[in-house]
Amino acid sequence: MIQLRAFSEAELPIAITLHQLDTPEKIEKFRPRFEATGRWDDHYFNCAVDVDGVVVGEVQARHCPKSMPPGTAEMGLDLLPEFRGKGLGTRILHVLARKLFAEGYHRIAGSTDVTNIAMQRAFEKAGWKYEGTQRHLMPEGDDLPHDYRMYAITKFDDFPEVSVE
Ligand SMILES: CC(C)(COP(=O)(O)OP(=O)(O)OC[C@H]1O[C@@H](n2cnc3c(N)ncnc32)[C@H](O)[C@@H]1OP(=O)(O)O)[C@@H](O)C(=O)NCCC(=O)NCCS
């Protein structure tokens, strides 16, 4: 079963890996966010993704009341490398959307680099709709900033059957 929950203290190394925190200063700065996982804190909701008792990654949702309409959120998802490509991303998107809809949100949006085919496929398989491309969004060193494809699901959409067991 997939559960979205707080990280335990013993799971800090997993969160450090997921956030690619490579200095003690970065880890210290991350501490308050880590301790607030599993619940909304300010306008962030960061959770460990637990599959049958094993943490496989992290999911984030954001709602900024100053810049976003009521009832809308944006999300992000990162799985540890050993858990990718097994269909979990699709199922986690489904669980996250159901959870936020149950809390009163009506629209969840996410976006991904045009080269990230796995995330695009996961969005599509979970019933999220493609809504357009943001051009030259993400700086990429000396390359041109990458385009990002935007997806969203609303509680008024038809959901595909996605097993969450
Ligand atoms: C992106 C991510 C969340 C997707 O979750 P996942 O569990 O790996 O994805 P799923 O297994 O549910 O589905 C992936 C789909 O993409 C396909 N896929 C996976 N890797 C692929 C690749 N490199 N090229 C093409 N297709 C790929 C899979 O075959 C599957 O499609 P299918 O069922 O039609 O065969 C996960 O891979 C991840 O955490 N990646 C690293 C972090 C990241 O990119 N996060 C998103 C940032 S916006």
CSV table of N, CA and C in Angstrom, one decimal, residues 40 42-45 60-76 100 105-111 128 131 151-153:
chain,number,residue,atom,x,y,z
A,40,TRP,N,1.1,20.0,6.1
A,40,TRP,CA,1.3,21.3,5.4
A,40,TRP,C,2.0,22.2,6.4
A,42,ASP,N,3.6,26.1,6.4
A,42,ASP,CA,3.6,27.3,5.5
A,42,ASP,C,2.9,26.9,4.3
A,43,HIS,N,3.4,27.1,3.1
A,43,HIS,CA,2.6,26.6,2.0
A,43,HIS,C,3.2,25.4,1.3
A,44,TYR,N,3.9,24.5,2.1
A,44,TYR,CA,4.6,23.3,1.5
A,44,TYR,C,4.0,22.1,2.2
A,45,PHE,N,3.9,21.0,1.4
A,45,PHE,CA,3.5,19.7,1.9
A,45,PHE,C,4.5,18.7,1.3
A,60,GLN,N,6.2,16.3,-3.2
A,60,GLN,CA,5.9,17.6,-2.6
A,60,GLN,C,4.7,18.3,-3.3
A,61,ALA,N,4.0,19.0,-2.5
A,61,ALA,CA,2.9,19.9,-3.0
A,61,ALA,C,3.1,21.3,-2.5
A,62,ARG,N,2.7,22.3,-3.3
A,62,ARG,CA,2.9,23.7,-2.9
A,62,ARG,C,1.6,24.4,-3.2
A,63,HIS,N,1.2,25.3,-2.3
A,63,HIS,CA,0.1,26.2,-2.6
A,63,HIS,C,0.5,27.6,-2.0
A,64,CYS,N,0.8,28.6,-2.8
A,64,CYS,CA,1.1,29.9,-2.3
A,64,CYS,C,-0.2,30.8,-2.4
A,65,PRO,N,-0.8,31.1,-1.3
A,65,PRO,CA,-2.0,31.9,-1.4
A,65,PRO,C,-1.9,33.2,-2.0
A,66,LYS,N,-0.7,33.8,-2.0
A,66,LYS,CA,-0.5,35.1,-2.6
A,66,LYS,C,-0.4,35.1,-4.2
A,67,SER,N,0.0,33.9,-4.7
A,67,SER,CA,0.2,33.9,-6.2
A,67,SER,C,-0.7,32.8,-6.9
A,68,MET,N,-1.4,32.0,-6.1
A,68,MET,CA,-2.2,30.9,-6.8
A,68,MET,C,-3.6,31.0,-6.4
A,69,PRO,N,-4.6,30.7,-7.3
A,69,PRO,CA,-6.0,30.7,-6.9
A,69,PRO,C,-6.3,29.7,-5.8
A,70,PRO,N,-7.3,29.9,-5.0
A,70,PRO,CA,-7.7,29.0,-4.0
A,70,PRO,C,-8.0,27.6,-4.6
A,71,GLY,N,-7.6,26.5,-3.9
A,71,GLY,CA,-8.0,25.2,-4.3
A,71,GLY,C,-7.0,24.6,-5.4
A,72,THR,N,-5.9,25.3,-5.6
A,72,THR,CA,-5.0,24.8,-6.6
A,72,THR,C,-3.6,24.6,-6.0
A,73,ALA,N,-2.9,23.6,-6.5
A,73,ALA,CA,-1.6,23.2,-5.9
A,73,ALA,C,-0.7,22.8,-7.1
A,74,GLU,N,0.6,22.9,-6.8
A,74,GLU,CA,1.6,22.4,-7.8
A,74,GLU,C,2.4,21.3,-7.0
A,75,MET,N,2.9,20.3,-7.8
A,75,MET,CA,3.5,19.2,-7.2
A,75,MET,C,4.9,18.8,-7.8
A,76,GLY,N,5.6,18.0,-7.1
A,76,GLY,CA,6.9,17.5,-7.6
A,76,GLY,C,7.1,16.1,-7.0
A,100,LEU,N,-5.2,15.2,-2.1
A,100,LEU,CA,-5.4,16.7,-2.1
A,100,LEU,C,-6.9,17.0,-2.5
A,105,TYR,N,-8.8,20.6,-2.3
A,105,TYR,CA,-8.2,21.1,-3.5
A,105,TYR,C,-8.9,20.6,-4.8
A,106,HIS,N,-9.0,21.4,-5.8
A,106,HIS,CA,-9.7,20.9,-7.0
A,106,HIS,C,-8.8,20.8,-8.2
A,107,ARG,N,-7.5,21.3,-8.1
A,107,ARG,CA,-6.6,21.2,-9.3
A,107,ARG,C,-5.2,21.1,-8.8
A,108,ILE,N,-4.5,20.1,-9.4
A,108,ILE,CA,-3.1,19.8,-9.1
A,108,ILE,C,-2.3,19.9,-10.4
A,109,ALA,N,-1.3,20.7,-10.4
A,109,ALA,CA,-0.5,20.8,-11.6
A,109,ALA,C,1.0,20.4,-11.4
A,110,GLY,N,1.6,19.9,-12.4
A,110,GLY,CA,3.0,19.6,-12.4
A,110,GLY,C,3.6,19.8,-13.7
A,111,SER,N,5.0,19.9,-13.8
A,111,SER,CA,5.6,20.1,-15.0
A,111,SER,C,6.9,19.4,-15.0
A,128,TRP,N,-3.4,12.7,-16.0
A,128,TRP,CA,-3.2,14.1,-16.0
A,128,TRP,C,-3.2,14.6,-17.4
A,131,GLU,N,-1.1,20.4,-20.8
A,131,GLU,CA,-1.7,21.8,-21.0
A,131,GLU,C,-0.8,22.8,-21.7
A,151,TYR,N,1.4,19.7,-17.0
A,151,TYR,CA,0.3,18.7,-16.9
A,151,TYR,C,-0.5,19.1,-15.7
A,152,ALA,N,-1.8,18.7,-15.7
A,152,ALA,CA,-2.7,19.0,-14.5
A,152,ALA,C,-3.8,18.0,-14.5
A,153,ILE,N,-4.3,17.8,-13.3
A,153,ILE,CA,-5.5,17.0,-13.1
A,153,ILE,C,-6.5,17.8,-12.2
